[in-house]
Structure formats: structure tokens, C-alpha cells
Coordinates of C-alpha atoms and ligand atoms in Angstrom, one line a residue:
Chain Z
M7 CA 98.8 109.8 84.7
S8 CA 97.6 108.9 88.0
V9 CA 101.1 108.8 89.4
A10 CA 101.6 112.3 88.4
A11 CA 98.3 113.4 89.6
A12 CA 98.9 112.6 92.9
S13 CA 102.3 113.7 93.2
R14 CA 101.0 117.2 92.1
A15 CA 98.5 117.0 94.4
A16 CA 100.9 116.9 97.1
P17 CA 99.6 120.5 97.8
R18 CA 101.1 123.4 97.5
G19 CA 105.4 123.4 97.1
S20 CA 107.4 124.8 100.2
G21 CA 107.8 128.3 98.6
L22 CA 106.6 131.0 101.2
A23 CA 104.6 133.0 99.2
R24 CA 102.5 129.7 98.1
L25 CA 102.2 128.7 101.6
L26 CA 101.1 132.3 103.0
N27 CA 98.7 132.2 99.9
G28 CA 97.2 128.8 101.7
P29 CA 93.7 128.3 102.2
H30 CA 93.6 128.2 106.3
D31 CA 93.2 132.5 106.9
I32 CA 91.1 135.4 105.6
G33 CA 92.4 137.6 103.0
R34 CA 93.8 135.7 100.1
T35 CA 92.9 137.9 97.4
P36 CA 95.1 140.8 95.5
G37 CA 92.8 143.5 97.0
A38 CA 92.9 142.0 100.6
W39 CA 97.0 141.8 100.2
A40 CA 96.8 145.0 99.3
V41 CA 94.7 146.0 102.1
L42 CA 97.6 144.3 104.1
A43 CA 100.1 145.9 103.1
A44 CA 98.9 149.3 103.2
G45 CA 97.9 148.4 106.7
L46 CA 101.5 147.7 107.5
A47 CA 102.8 150.7 105.9
S48 CA 100.7 153.1 107.9
F49 CA 102.3 151.6 110.6
L50 CA 105.4 152.1 109.9
V51 CA 105.1 155.9 108.9
Y52 CA 103.0 156.7 112.2
P53 CA 105.3 157.8 114.4
H54 CA 106.3 160.0 111.8
W55 CA 103.1 161.8 113.1
A56 CA 102.9 160.8 116.2
T57 CA 104.7 161.4 119.5
A58 CA 106.8 158.8 121.0
F59 CA 104.3 158.6 124.2
Q60 CA 101.6 157.3 121.4
A61 CA 103.6 155.2 119.5
T62 CA 104.0 153.6 122.7
N63 CA 100.7 153.4 123.3
V64 CA 100.0 152.0 119.9
A65 CA 102.7 149.1 120.3
Y66 CA 100.9 148.4 123.9
Y67 CA 97.9 147.4 122.4
L68 CA 99.6 145.5 119.5
L69 CA 102.2 143.4 122.0
N70 CA 99.3 141.2 122.8
I71 CA 98.8 139.7 119.3
P72 CA 101.9 136.9 119.1
M73 CA 100.1 135.6 122.5
A74 CA 96.7 135.9 120.5
L75 CA 97.8 134.3 117.5
G76 CA 99.4 131.9 119.5
L77 CA 96.0 130.7 121.1
S78 CA 94.4 130.6 117.6
L79 CA 96.8 128.4 116.7
L80 CA 96.6 125.9 119.5
W81 CA 92.8 126.5 119.6
G82 CA 91.6 127.3 116.3
Y83 CA 93.3 125.5 114.3
G84 CA 94.4 122.6 116.7
G85 CA 91.1 122.7 119.2
V86 CA 92.9 122.5 122.3
L87 CA 91.5 125.6 124.3
S88 CA 93.8 127.0 126.7
F89 CA 93.0 129.9 129.6
G90 CA 96.8 129.4 130.4
Q91 CA 99.0 131.2 127.9
V92 CA 99.0 134.2 129.8
A93 CA 100.8 131.5 132.8
F94 CA 104.1 131.7 129.9
F95 CA 103.2 135.2 129.5
A96 CA 104.2 135.7 133.0
V97 CA 107.1 133.3 133.0
A98 CA 108.9 135.0 130.1
G99 CA 108.5 138.4 131.5
Y100 CA 109.9 137.8 135.1
V101 CA 112.5 135.3 134.0
Y102 CA 113.8 138.1 131.2
G103 CA 113.7 140.6 134.4
I104 CA 115.7 138.2 136.7
V105 CA 118.0 137.3 134.6
A106 CA 118.3 141.2 132.6
G107 CA 118.2 142.7 135.9
N108 CA 121.1 140.6 137.3
L109 CA 123.4 141.6 134.1
P110 CA 123.3 145.3 134.2
D111 CA 126.5 145.7 132.9
A112 CA 126.9 142.8 129.9
P113 CA 125.9 144.0 126.4
W114 CA 124.4 141.2 126.0
G115 CA 122.4 141.0 129.5
T116 CA 119.0 141.6 128.1
W117 CA 119.4 139.1 125.1
L118 CA 120.3 136.3 127.5
G119 CA 116.9 137.6 129.4
V120 CA 115.2 137.2 126.0
V121 CA 116.3 133.8 125.4
S122 CA 116.1 132.5 129.2
G123 CA 112.3 134.0 129.3
L124 CA 111.5 132.5 126.2
G125 CA 113.3 128.9 126.8
A126 CA 111.4 129.0 130.3
S127 CA 108.1 129.8 128.9
A128 CA 108.6 126.7 126.5
A129 CA 110.1 124.3 129.0
L130 CA 107.0 125.2 131.5
A131 CA 105.0 124.4 128.8
A132 CA 106.8 121.6 127.8
V133 CA 106.5 119.7 131.1
F134 CA 102.6 120.5 131.6
G135 CA 101.8 119.5 128.1
Y136 CA 103.5 116.5 128.4
F137 CA 101.3 115.8 131.6
I138 CA 98.3 116.9 129.8
F139 CA 98.5 115.3 126.2
Y140 CA 100.7 112.1 126.9
A141 CA 98.0 111.3 129.8
R142 CA 95.1 111.6 127.2
V143 CA 93.2 113.7 129.5
A144 CA 89.6 114.9 128.1
A145 CA 89.6 117.2 125.9
W146 CA 87.3 119.3 128.3
I147 CA 89.6 119.3 131.3
V148 CA 92.7 120.8 129.3
P149 CA 90.7 124.6 129.6
I150 CA 90.7 124.1 133.8
L151 CA 93.8 122.4 134.3
T152 CA 96.2 125.2 132.1
L153 CA 93.6 128.0 134.0
V154 CA 94.4 126.1 137.2
L155 CA 98.3 126.5 136.0
A156 CA 97.8 130.5 135.9
L157 CA 96.1 131.0 139.0
L158 CA 98.5 129.1 140.8
L159 CA 101.4 131.0 139.2
S160 CA 99.7 134.6 140.3
T161 CA 99.1 133.2 143.9
F162 CA 102.3 131.8 144.0
L163 CA 104.0 135.1 142.4
G164 CA 101.5 137.0 145.1
L165 CA 103.7 135.4 147.7
T166 CA 107.1 136.3 146.9
A167 CA 107.5 140.0 149.2
G168 CA 110.7 139.9 151.0
S169 CA 114.2 139.9 151.0
M170 CA 114.2 135.8 150.7
W171 CA 112.3 136.2 147.5
T172 CA 115.2 138.3 145.6
V173 CA 117.2 136.4 143.0
G174 CA 120.6 137.6 143.0
Q175 CA 119.9 141.8 143.0
V176 CA 116.6 141.4 141.3
P177 CA 113.8 140.9 144.3
L178 CA 110.5 139.4 142.8
G179 CA 107.9 141.8 144.4
G180 CA 105.3 140.2 145.4
Y181 CA 101.8 141.4 145.0
N182 CA 103.7 145.2 144.3
G183 CA 105.9 143.1 141.4
M184 CA 109.5 143.4 139.8
T185 CA 110.1 146.9 138.6
G186 CA 113.0 148.9 137.6
I187 CA 113.2 145.7 134.5
P188 CA 115.9 147.1 131.7
A189 CA 114.9 147.6 128.4
L190 CA 116.6 145.6 125.4
Q191 CA 119.9 147.1 124.5
V192 CA 121.8 146.7 121.2
G193 CA 124.8 148.8 121.8
T194 CA 123.8 152.1 122.3
L195 CA 120.7 152.0 121.3
T196 CA 117.7 151.2 123.9
F197 CA 114.3 149.8 122.6
Q198 CA 112.4 152.2 124.1
D199 CA 109.9 155.0 122.7
Y200 CA 109.9 154.7 118.8
A201 CA 112.3 151.9 118.7
F202 CA 110.4 150.1 121.1
Y203 CA 107.7 150.6 118.7
Y204 CA 109.1 149.6 115.5
L205 CA 110.2 146.5 117.6
T206 CA 106.7 145.5 118.6
V207 CA 105.8 145.7 114.5
G208 CA 108.5 143.5 113.7
V209 CA 108.4 141.1 116.0
V210 CA 104.1 140.8 115.4
V211 CA 104.7 140.7 111.5
L212 CA 107.1 138.4 112.1
C213 CA 105.2 136.2 114.2
Y214 CA 101.6 136.7 112.4
I215 CA 103.5 135.6 108.7
G216 CA 105.3 132.6 110.5
L217 CA 102.0 131.3 111.9
R218 CA 100.2 132.0 108.7
A219 CA 103.1 129.7 106.7
W220 CA 102.8 127.1 109.3
V221 CA 99.0 126.9 109.4
N222 CA 99.3 126.1 105.6
A223 CA 102.1 123.9 106.0
H224 CA 102.2 120.2 106.7
R225 CA 102.2 121.1 110.3
G226 CA 99.2 123.0 110.6
Q227 CA 97.0 120.3 108.4
V228 CA 97.9 117.5 110.6
L229 CA 96.8 120.0 113.8
M230 CA 93.4 120.7 111.8
A231 CA 93.1 116.9 110.9
I232 CA 93.1 116.6 114.5
R233 CA 91.1 119.0 115.5
E234 CA 88.7 117.5 113.0
D235 CA 88.9 113.8 113.8
T236 CA 91.5 112.8 116.6
L237 CA 91.5 108.9 115.9
R238 CA 91.4 109.2 112.5
T239 CA 94.5 110.6 112.5
E240 CA 96.1 108.8 115.0
L241 CA 95.4 105.7 112.2
L242 CA 97.3 107.7 109.5
G243 CA 100.3 106.7 111.9
Y244 CA 100.7 110.2 113.3
D245 CA 101.6 110.5 117.1
V246 CA 98.7 112.9 118.4
R247 CA 99.6 113.8 121.4
R248 CA 103.4 114.7 119.8
E249 CA 101.3 116.9 117.4
Q250 CA 99.5 118.7 120.3
L251 CA 102.3 118.7 122.6
R252 CA 104.3 121.4 119.9
A253 CA 101.4 123.2 119.0
F254 CA 101.3 123.8 122.7
V255 CA 104.9 124.6 123.3
L256 CA 104.9 127.1 120.2
A257 CA 101.8 128.8 121.3
A258 CA 103.6 129.0 125.3
T259 CA 106.4 130.5 123.3
L260 CA 104.4 133.0 121.4
A261 CA 102.8 134.0 125.0
G262 CA 106.4 134.6 126.2
V263 CA 106.8 137.0 123.0
S264 CA 104.1 138.9 124.5
G265 CA 105.4 139.0 128.1
L266 CA 109.0 140.2 126.7
L267 CA 107.4 143.5 124.7
Y268 CA 104.7 144.0 127.9
V269 CA 108.5 144.2 130.2
Q270 CA 109.9 146.6 127.3
W271 CA 106.4 148.9 127.8
G272 CA 106.1 148.9 131.3
N273 CA 109.6 147.8 133.0
Y274 CA 107.7 146.2 135.4
I275 CA 105.5 143.0 135.9
T276 CA 103.1 142.4 138.5
P277 CA 101.4 138.6 139.7
S278 CA 98.1 140.4 137.8
V279 CA 99.3 139.4 134.3
T280 CA 98.5 135.8 135.6
G281 CA 95.5 136.5 137.6
L282 CA 92.1 135.9 136.5
Q283 CA 90.6 138.9 134.3
Q284 CA 93.9 138.6 132.8
A285 CA 93.9 134.8 132.1
A286 CA 90.2 135.1 130.5
L287 CA 91.2 138.0 128.0
P288 CA 93.3 135.9 125.6
V289 CA 90.1 133.4 124.9
V290 CA 88.2 136.6 124.6
W291 CA 90.3 138.8 121.4
V292 CA 90.8 134.7 119.8
A293 CA 87.0 134.4 120.3
V294 CA 85.3 137.7 118.8
G295 CA 88.0 137.8 115.7
G296 CA 87.2 134.7 114.7
R297 CA 89.5 131.8 116.5
D298 CA 90.6 129.9 113.1
S299 CA 91.8 132.8 111.5
L300 CA 95.2 134.3 112.1
L301 CA 94.8 137.7 110.5
A302 CA 91.0 138.3 112.5
V303 CA 92.6 137.4 115.6
A304 CA 95.4 139.7 115.0
I305 CA 93.4 142.6 113.8
C306 CA 90.6 141.9 116.6
T307 CA 93.4 141.7 119.4
F308 CA 94.7 145.4 118.4
L309 CA 90.9 146.9 118.4
L310 CA 89.8 145.3 122.3
N311 CA 93.2 145.9 123.6
Q312 CA 92.9 150.0 122.1
L313 CA 89.3 149.6 123.7
S314 CA 90.3 148.4 127.1
Y315 CA 92.5 150.7 127.6
V316 CA 90.9 153.8 126.1
L317 CA 88.0 152.9 128.5
S318 CA 89.8 152.3 131.4
S319 CA 92.2 155.0 131.3
A320 CA 88.9 157.2 130.9
G321 CA 88.5 156.0 134.3
N322 CA 85.5 153.6 132.8
Q323 CA 85.5 150.9 135.8
Y324 CA 83.4 148.9 133.0
A325 CA 85.7 148.0 130.4
L326 CA 85.9 144.2 131.4
V327 CA 82.1 144.3 131.7
I328 CA 81.6 146.1 128.5
I329 CA 84.2 143.4 126.7
G330 CA 82.8 141.0 128.6
A331 CA 79.4 141.7 126.7
L332 CA 80.8 142.1 123.2
L333 CA 81.7 138.1 123.4
V334 CA 78.1 137.6 124.7
A335 CA 77.1 139.5 121.9
V336 CA 79.5 138.0 119.2
M337 CA 78.6 134.1 120.2
M338 CA 75.3 134.9 119.5
F339 CA 75.2 136.9 116.8
A340 CA 78.8 135.6 114.1
P341 CA 79.8 132.7 116.3
E342 CA 82.5 132.4 113.8
G343 CA 83.8 135.9 115.0
I344 CA 83.4 139.8 113.8
V345 CA 86.3 139.9 111.9
V346 CA 85.7 136.8 109.8
T347 CA 81.7 137.2 109.3
L348 CA 82.5 140.5 108.1
A349 CA 85.7 140.0 105.7
R350 CA 83.4 136.8 104.7
R351 CA 80.4 139.1 103.9
T352 CA 82.9 141.7 102.0
W353 CA 84.3 139.4 99.9
R354 CA 80.8 138.2 99.0
R355 CA 79.5 141.1 97.9
R356 CA 82.6 142.1 96.0
R357 CA 82.1 138.9 93.7
Chain U
M120 CA 98.4 77.3 114.7
S121 CA 100.2 75.5 111.7
D122 CA 100.5 78.7 109.8
G123 CA 104.0 80.3 110.9
D124 CA 104.4 82.7 107.6
A125 CA 101.2 84.0 109.4
L126 CA 101.9 88.1 108.3
L127 CA 99.2 88.7 111.5
R128 CA 98.3 86.1 113.8
A129 CA 96.0 87.1 116.9
E130 CA 95.9 84.7 120.0
G131 CA 93.3 84.2 122.3
L132 CA 92.0 87.8 122.1
C133 CA 89.6 88.7 124.9
K134 CA 87.9 91.8 125.6
R135 CA 84.9 93.1 127.9
F136 CA 83.1 96.6 128.0
G137 CA 81.2 96.1 131.5
G138 CA 79.3 92.7 131.2
V139 CA 79.4 92.5 127.6
V140 CA 82.2 89.9 126.2
A141 CA 82.7 91.4 122.8
A142 CA 86.0 89.3 122.1
Q143 CA 86.6 85.6 123.7
S144 CA 89.7 84.4 123.2
I145 CA 89.4 84.9 119.3
D146 CA 92.1 83.2 117.4
F147 CA 93.0 84.3 113.8
A148 CA 95.7 84.1 111.5
L149 CA 96.4 86.3 107.9
R150 CA 98.8 85.2 105.1
R151 CA 100.1 87.8 103.0
G152 CA 97.8 88.2 99.9
E153 CA 95.2 86.6 101.6
L154 CA 91.9 88.1 101.1
R155 CA 89.6 87.2 104.4
C156 CA 86.0 88.2 104.9
V157 CA 85.1 88.6 108.8
I158 CA 80.9 88.2 109.0
G159 CA 78.3 87.9 111.7
P160 CA 75.0 89.2 113.2
N161 CA 75.2 92.8 114.7
G162 CA 77.2 93.1 118.0
A163 CA 79.0 89.9 117.1
G164 CA 82.1 91.9 117.7
K165 CA 83.5 92.6 114.6
S166 CA 84.7 96.3 114.8
T167 CA 85.7 95.3 118.1
F168 CA 88.3 92.7 117.2
F169 CA 89.6 94.8 114.8
S170 CA 90.0 97.6 117.0
L171 CA 92.1 95.2 118.8
L172 CA 94.0 94.0 116.0
C173 CA 94.6 98.4 115.4
G174 CA 95.5 99.1 118.9
I175 CA 92.2 101.4 119.7
Q176 CA 91.6 99.3 122.0
R177 CA 93.7 96.9 124.4
P178 CA 92.9 93.4 125.0
D179 CA 92.5 91.7 128.5
A180 CA 94.3 89.0 127.8
G181 CA 95.6 87.3 124.4
R182 CA 98.2 88.6 121.9
I183 CA 98.6 89.9 118.3
V184 CA 101.9 89.4 116.5
F185 CA 102.1 91.3 112.9
D186 CA 105.2 90.7 110.7
G187 CA 106.7 88.9 113.0
R188 CA 106.7 91.4 116.0
D189 CA 104.8 91.2 119.1
I190 CA 102.6 94.2 118.4
T191 CA 99.8 93.6 121.3
R192 CA 101.4 96.6 123.8
L193 CA 101.8 99.0 120.8
K194 CA 99.9 102.1 120.1
P195 CA 97.7 102.5 117.2
F196 CA 99.9 105.1 115.1
Q197 CA 102.9 102.9 116.2
R198 CA 100.9 99.9 114.8
V199 CA 100.0 101.8 111.4
R200 CA 103.9 102.7 111.1
L201 CA 104.5 99.3 111.1
G202 CA 102.1 98.7 108.4
I203 CA 98.4 98.1 109.1
G204 CA 95.7 100.5 107.5
L205 CA 92.6 100.8 108.7
T206 CA 89.4 101.8 107.9
F207 CA 86.3 102.6 110.4
Q208 CA 82.9 101.1 110.1
T209 CA 81.7 105.0 109.1
N210 CA 83.4 107.2 106.8
R211 CA 85.7 109.2 108.8
A212 CA 87.6 111.1 105.8
F213 CA 88.2 114.5 106.8
H214 CA 85.8 116.6 104.9
A215 CA 87.1 120.1 105.8
M216 CA 89.9 119.1 103.3
T217 CA 89.8 118.4 99.8
V218 CA 90.8 114.9 98.2
A219 CA 94.4 115.9 97.4
E220 CA 94.8 117.4 101.3
N221 CA 93.6 114.1 102.7
L222 CA 95.9 111.7 100.6
E223 CA 98.4 114.3 101.5
T224 CA 97.6 114.0 105.3
A225 CA 97.5 110.5 104.9
R226 CA 100.8 110.1 103.1
R227 CA 102.9 112.3 105.5
G228 CA 101.7 109.8 108.5
G229 CA 101.3 106.0 108.2
A230 CA 103.9 103.2 107.1
A231 CA 106.5 103.4 104.7
G232 CA 105.8 100.9 102.1
D233 CA 105.8 101.4 98.7
D234 CA 102.6 103.1 96.6
V235 CA 102.0 100.7 94.3
H236 CA 98.6 99.6 95.8
F237 CA 97.4 102.9 96.6
Q238 CA 98.2 104.0 93.0
T239 CA 96.2 101.1 91.6
A240 CA 93.3 101.8 93.8
L241 CA 93.3 105.5 93.2
A242 CA 93.5 105.0 89.7
S243 CA 90.6 102.5 89.7
F244 CA 88.4 104.1 91.9
G245 CA 88.6 107.1 89.2
L246 CA 89.6 109.5 92.1
A247 CA 93.1 110.9 90.9
A248 CA 90.6 113.2 88.3
Q249 CA 89.3 114.6 91.4
L250 CA 92.0 115.4 93.6
E251 CA 90.6 119.9 94.3
R252 CA 87.5 118.7 95.1
P253 CA 86.3 118.8 98.7
A254 CA 85.8 115.9 100.3
S255 CA 82.4 117.1 102.0
A256 CA 81.5 117.3 98.2
L257 CA 82.2 113.8 97.4
P258 CA 79.2 111.1 97.0
H259 CA 79.2 108.6 99.9
H260 CA 80.6 106.1 97.8
E261 CA 83.8 107.6 96.8
L262 CA 84.3 109.2 100.4
Q263 CA 84.4 105.2 101.4
W264 CA 86.9 105.0 98.1
L265 CA 88.9 108.0 99.3
E266 CA 89.2 106.9 103.0
I267 CA 90.6 103.4 101.4
C268 CA 93.2 105.2 99.7
M269 CA 94.1 107.1 102.5
A270 CA 94.5 103.7 104.4
L271 CA 96.5 102.4 101.1
R272 CA 98.8 105.8 100.7
R273 CA 101.8 104.5 102.2
G274 CA 101.8 101.6 101.5
P275 CA 100.8 98.8 104.6
L276 CA 101.0 95.2 104.6
L277 CA 97.8 94.7 106.0
L278 CA 94.0 96.8 105.5
L279 CA 91.4 96.6 108.0
L280 CA 88.1 97.5 106.2
D281 CA 85.2 97.7 108.6
E282 CA 81.9 97.3 106.2
P283 CA 83.6 99.5 103.3
T284 CA 80.7 98.8 100.7
A285 CA 77.7 99.8 103.4
G286 CA 75.2 102.2 101.5
M287 CA 77.0 101.5 98.1
S288 CA 74.9 99.9 95.0
P289 CA 75.6 97.0 93.6
A290 CA 77.8 98.3 90.9
E291 CA 79.4 99.9 93.4
T292 CA 80.3 97.3 95.6
A293 CA 81.1 94.8 92.6
R294 CA 83.3 97.4 91.5
T295 CA 85.0 97.4 95.4
A296 CA 85.1 93.9 95.3
E297 CA 87.1 93.9 92.1
V298 CA 89.5 96.1 93.2
L299 CA 90.0 94.7 96.5
T300 CA 90.6 91.6 94.7
A301 CA 93.2 92.6 92.4
L302 CA 94.8 94.4 95.5
A303 CA 95.5 90.9 96.9
A304 CA 96.3 89.2 94.5
D305 CA 98.9 91.5 93.8
G306 CA 100.1 90.9 97.5
L307 CA 98.1 93.0 100.2
A308 CA 96.6 90.9 102.9
I309 CA 92.8 92.2 103.4
A310 CA 90.5 91.8 106.3
V311 CA 87.0 92.7 105.5
V312 CA 84.0 92.9 107.7
E313 CA 81.0 92.8 105.4
H314 CA 77.3 92.3 105.6
D315 CA 76.6 92.1 101.8
I316 CA 76.6 88.8 100.8
A317 CA 77.0 89.1 97.0
F318 CA 80.5 90.9 98.2
V319 CA 81.4 88.3 100.3
R320 CA 80.7 85.7 97.8
Q321 CA 82.7 87.8 95.0
V322 CA 85.8 88.4 97.0
A323 CA 86.2 86.1 99.7
Q324 CA 88.6 83.1 99.8
T325 CA 88.4 82.0 103.5
V326 CA 85.1 83.7 105.8
T327 CA 85.6 84.0 109.5
V328 CA 82.2 84.1 111.5
L329 CA 82.4 85.8 114.1
H330 CA 79.4 85.4 117.0
Q331 CA 78.8 86.6 120.5
G332 CA 82.7 87.3 120.5
A333 CA 84.3 84.1 119.3
V334 CA 85.1 82.6 116.0
F335 CA 82.0 80.4 115.4
A336 CA 83.2 79.1 112.0
E337 CA 86.3 79.5 109.5
G338 CA 86.0 78.0 105.6
S339 CA 85.2 78.6 101.8
F340 CA 82.2 80.7 101.1
A341 CA 80.9 77.0 100.3
E342 CA 81.6 75.4 103.5
V343 CA 80.5 78.4 105.7
T344 CA 77.8 79.0 103.8
A345 CA 76.3 75.5 104.1
R346 CA 76.5 75.0 107.8
D347 CA 73.2 74.9 109.1
D348 CA 74.5 76.2 112.4
V349 CA 76.3 79.7 110.7
R350 CA 72.6 80.1 109.0
R351 CA 70.4 80.0 111.8
I352 CA 72.7 82.5 113.7
Y353 CA 73.5 84.5 110.6
L354 CA 72.0 84.0 107.2
G355 CA 68.2 85.6 108.1
H356 CA 69.7 88.7 109.0
V357 CA 71.4 88.9 105.8
H358 CA 68.4 88.5 103.6
E359 CA 66.8 91.2 105.6
A360 CA 70.2 92.9 105.1
A361 CA 69.8 92.7 101.3
A362 CA 66.6 93.8 100.6
Ligands
LIG158 N1 83.2 101.0 123.5 C1 82.4 100.2 124.1 N2 82.0 100.2 125.2 C2 81.0 99.2 125.8 N3 80.4 98.6 124.7 C3 80.9 98.3 123.7 C4 82.1 99.5 122.6 N4 82.2 98.8 121.5 C5 81.5 97.9 121.8 N5 81.2 97.8 122.7 C6 79.8 96.4 122.9 O1 80.4 95.3 122.1 C7 79.5 94.3 121.6 C8 80.2 94.0 120.2 O2 80.2 95.6 119.6 P1 80.8 95.5 118.2 O3 80.8 96.7 117.7 O4 81.8 94.9 117.9 O5 80.0 94.4 117.2 P2 79.9 94.5 115.5 O6 80.0 93.2 115.3 O7 80.7 95.7 114.8 O8 78.9 95.1 115.3 P3 77.6 95.6 114.1 O9 77.7 94.4 112.9 O10 76.4 96.1 114.4 O11 78.7 96.8 113.3 C9 78.3 95.1 121.5 O12 77.2 94.6 122.3 C10 78.6 96.3 122.0 O13 77.5 97.0 122.3
LIG159 MG1 80.9 97.0 113.6

């Protein structure tokens, strides 16, 4: 009997539905799924009533979600805090700009840009992560090292003014950044306005679903085991360094996805996207929402990006101060994150 | 050493922590199917010795041969994959997971042996009925049993247990002893650090006494406990521990 029981216990098969409904995110009841479906449906029909400008703005609030989800995986589920996600965001954006900008006439030029951008983010993360994890540096140094990476990159990009920093026909542009980055194209369709909006919604949904399945699958379980007890996990036969590196590269690639969406949105990128202020923001979105819930992080990233955008476009100088104050308040009164805390309360009341 | 067929052989293991000599030239050999108790007063270096065997600590000198391979330079996870399972002195099952998730996590790491020992242990410890419970809800002795089952999950050749019965009632301790004896009879090599002398009497074929980081005595339970010097360094302490 024990044999049968034990193999049944091998938790959750591989079916996507079972993975999605696994225990490692909030929102598992039929009601919660209905709310999620309704939410998605309203995003899908929203452009019907919105101008292209409004839809593009909403896409802007959404486009950081993949980066935030990656950080949630790395930090919330894996226990490794990174302040350097923006570096991978910037690398993808710049590399896309260089590649796509040099192939303006090739029909697949922008898609080669996508692949190169994501590849560059992943490769940078693989090299950098290798040194971090295989040297087994202490966990508290990782946030500092990743922050240094972001700041170095920002400083370097700031120095790339002038013609000697022109790659092919694309100038990197120093502090003013790279402009005129071509938008993604398929045949005659250019992903701008509504098309960009739908692209962003689609990418965000795919990233969320993929990660939610991932954290509920074996690889996610191992990551949480490492977070709880690294040595115990290693002594079950896991190469902890490799598992952490894998999560790091995945998180960096997701930051790259956001970077690619960002350059579609504005068709420019500057070194400030990987500067000090920006470096802190993903950590704020993730912490305020609730770092060990992907859904909470996604919702919070959307709302906080909207808040900053609305505040700063209303000429408010204090957007960052307000976001910072919010972080402090959340850490004091709802340390698990606002969205997670609210979700738990609602669920408890309903029971 | 005479036993050429030893599953595990440690030769001249040394380890210092600053001024503390935690292991000084430990020689140790274990056969397949042997159940060995390692005893010694607090601070004798028992846990350090196990850390050296499974790779948590690197020895300053000495050599470890396991299943015919020199594993002295291997990382902990590599040794586990070769067939060493270990439990810690404090319970370190994953409290945030269910019993089933703990076992599944263990199943997918580890050495790739067969799992008969695991099945025996799971059934004997009565954990099969508790798979869906969170580990944090288990009483202490069942957590210990769970961690033993995790160490056994992928069929190691050698099981290292650091004070598995600490904090257990006499009945639970006796049950642990029974299960371990059965596993050893089935061919599993087991080394157990223990303070509970009743347990040692019940299970040990051979007892190794560590003292100040060195092997102080080795022999059958009766031989070792009859020695005056062993009594002096150790048995006083045992009576305290038993009280
Ligand atoms: N990581 C370490 N750093 C410094 N000293 C250590 C370390 N680990 C062990 N020691 C020292 O080495 C000596 C042996 O410790 P060890 O834990 O191996 O003893 P033990 O026999 O397991 O004791 P106990 O019965 O209390 O578990 C002790 O003096 C201890 O303080
Ligand atoms: Mg000890």
C-alpha cells in the first residue's frame, strides 16, 4: 500500500491545469479564477472604448510585469535578492535597437533583434550569475553586486556619446540614449498603438501563466527548498548553484522581455533605465505586492506603474517619494505585501 | 586497514577550526550492511566527522574512499549522488512543505539506487498515511522519521544519522532502533551518532568512541563499555543524558 501511496504522493502530474492550480500562488478558488478571467476579458475589450493613446499608456503600465515576475521568482520564491534586473532590461533594449536598427529593410530584422536582445540578457546573466553562485558568495552580497552591475552599465552607456560609439548605423547616443528604434513588424503589421497593446497583454499573460506553472512544478519546488534550507537541499543531491543560476538567467530573460516591450513603446532607450532610481523600483513593486505571489506582484506592478505615471505626468515631483513612503508603510503594516494580505483577508472572510 | 571490502574508508582525517582540533587523524571503515554507533562526549567531533564524510567540511588532511572511489574532493551533492544519505543533528525537513512534497523533493535529487529501504522505512514509521499533512504539523519524532525517509528516498548505500533519536520517547527510540536494524539486515550501511545508551545497546554491532577529535576506542558494545577509560570520559555523561 505504501508504494502506491507514495507514488500517488508524487505531487501533481504534469497537466498544465494542475500545475496552474498548485499551491504556490494566491487565487486558486473557482471564484478567484473567475475574477482573473473577467480581468483578462476587460483588458481584451478595453481598446474598444479607448483611444490608441490611452491603450498605449495602459500597455506602458503593464510592460514591466515580466521583469517584476522574474524578480518575484528569484527573490520571493528563490530567496535571492537582485537590484540589477534593470541591467538586463537595458541590455535587451539596447541590443534590440542595435540589431533592428541595422536591418531596417530585412522583414525579419526586428525579430532577430528580439532574439539577440533576449540572448544578450540571458548571456550576461549566465556569466555574471556564474561568478556569483559558483563562487558561493554570501547571500547578502548579491543585492550589492547586482546593483553595481546596473550602475556600471548605466555609467558606461552614458559615456557612449559620439561617432566612435556608433554600431553599424546606430549611434548609442550617450546620456541622450538611442532613438528611432524600429517597432516590431510582421509583414505589413507594425506593433504600434492597439497592436502594441495586444502584444503587451499577450506577453504578460504568457509570462504569468508560464511562471505560475513553473513555481508549481518541480523546479519551483526546488527553488523554494533552497530558500528554506540551502544545505539540506544540497544534501538531497541538488546542485544548488546550478538551480540558482537557472532562476537567475530566467529572471534576467524576463527583464529582457520588459526591456523589449519598453523600446516598442517609446522607440527610444536611455542609460537612466538602468540608473539608481530605476534599479530600486522592481524591488519596490515586488515587495509592495507580496514577493512570494506572482499574481500579487503582477497586480501591484501594474498599479504602481500607473500611479507613478499619473503622478509624474501631472508634474508631481514627488512620485518617487510617494512610492518610497508606500514601501515603508507596507513593510511596517503588511510585510507580506498589500495584495497578498488583502487577498488572504477576503478569502478568510468568505469562508 | 585490513578490510579491503569496506564500503566507506576514512584515513587520517584532520580538521581544525582555528585553535580547536575537531578531528585529528580519524581512521574509520564501514562494511555494507553494517550498523555502527559513534559515541563520544559533547564536542568530541562527531558531527564534524559526519560533515567531513558528506562534504560539508573539507578535511585539512586525510582521504575518504566510498564505494571504491576517492571522494575527498567531491562536493556534497556529488557525494549524495554516489549514494550517501544524511540527516542533521537538528531536524531540517522542509517545514513549509507537506510530507509528500518533502519526499518528492528528496526523490528527484539524490542517488539513483532502488527504493526498497525507503519503502520499508516509510511503512514502518507509519508516514504513508500522512502524506498530505504539512511537515510543520508533525510531532518531533515523526519529523525525525520523515528526514530519515528523505535521506533514504533515492536508495543510498550509506546512511549517516546524527542523533536521530534526540528528543524521542523511549518507545519511539526503540521503534527507530528496530527499523534501522531491519534496514541494516537488508544490506544498508548505517552510521549513527547517539547519546542514548539504550539505543546503542539495542542496535550496535560495533561502537566507535570519539574523544577530542580522535578515535578513542572501537569494539563491541560490551567491550567498549567495559573499558574504564571509556567510562571515565563518557559514561558519566551518559547517565546525565539518560536522566
Ligand atoms: N563550523 C565550526 N566552526 C568552529 N568550530 C567548530 C565548528 N564546528 C564544530 N566546531 C568545534 O569543533 C568541536 C567538535 O564539534 P562537533 O559539533 O563536531 O562535536 P559533537 O561531537 O558533534 O558534539 P555534540 O555531542 O555536542 O553534538 C567543538 O569544539 C566545536 O565547538
Ligand atoms: Mg554533534
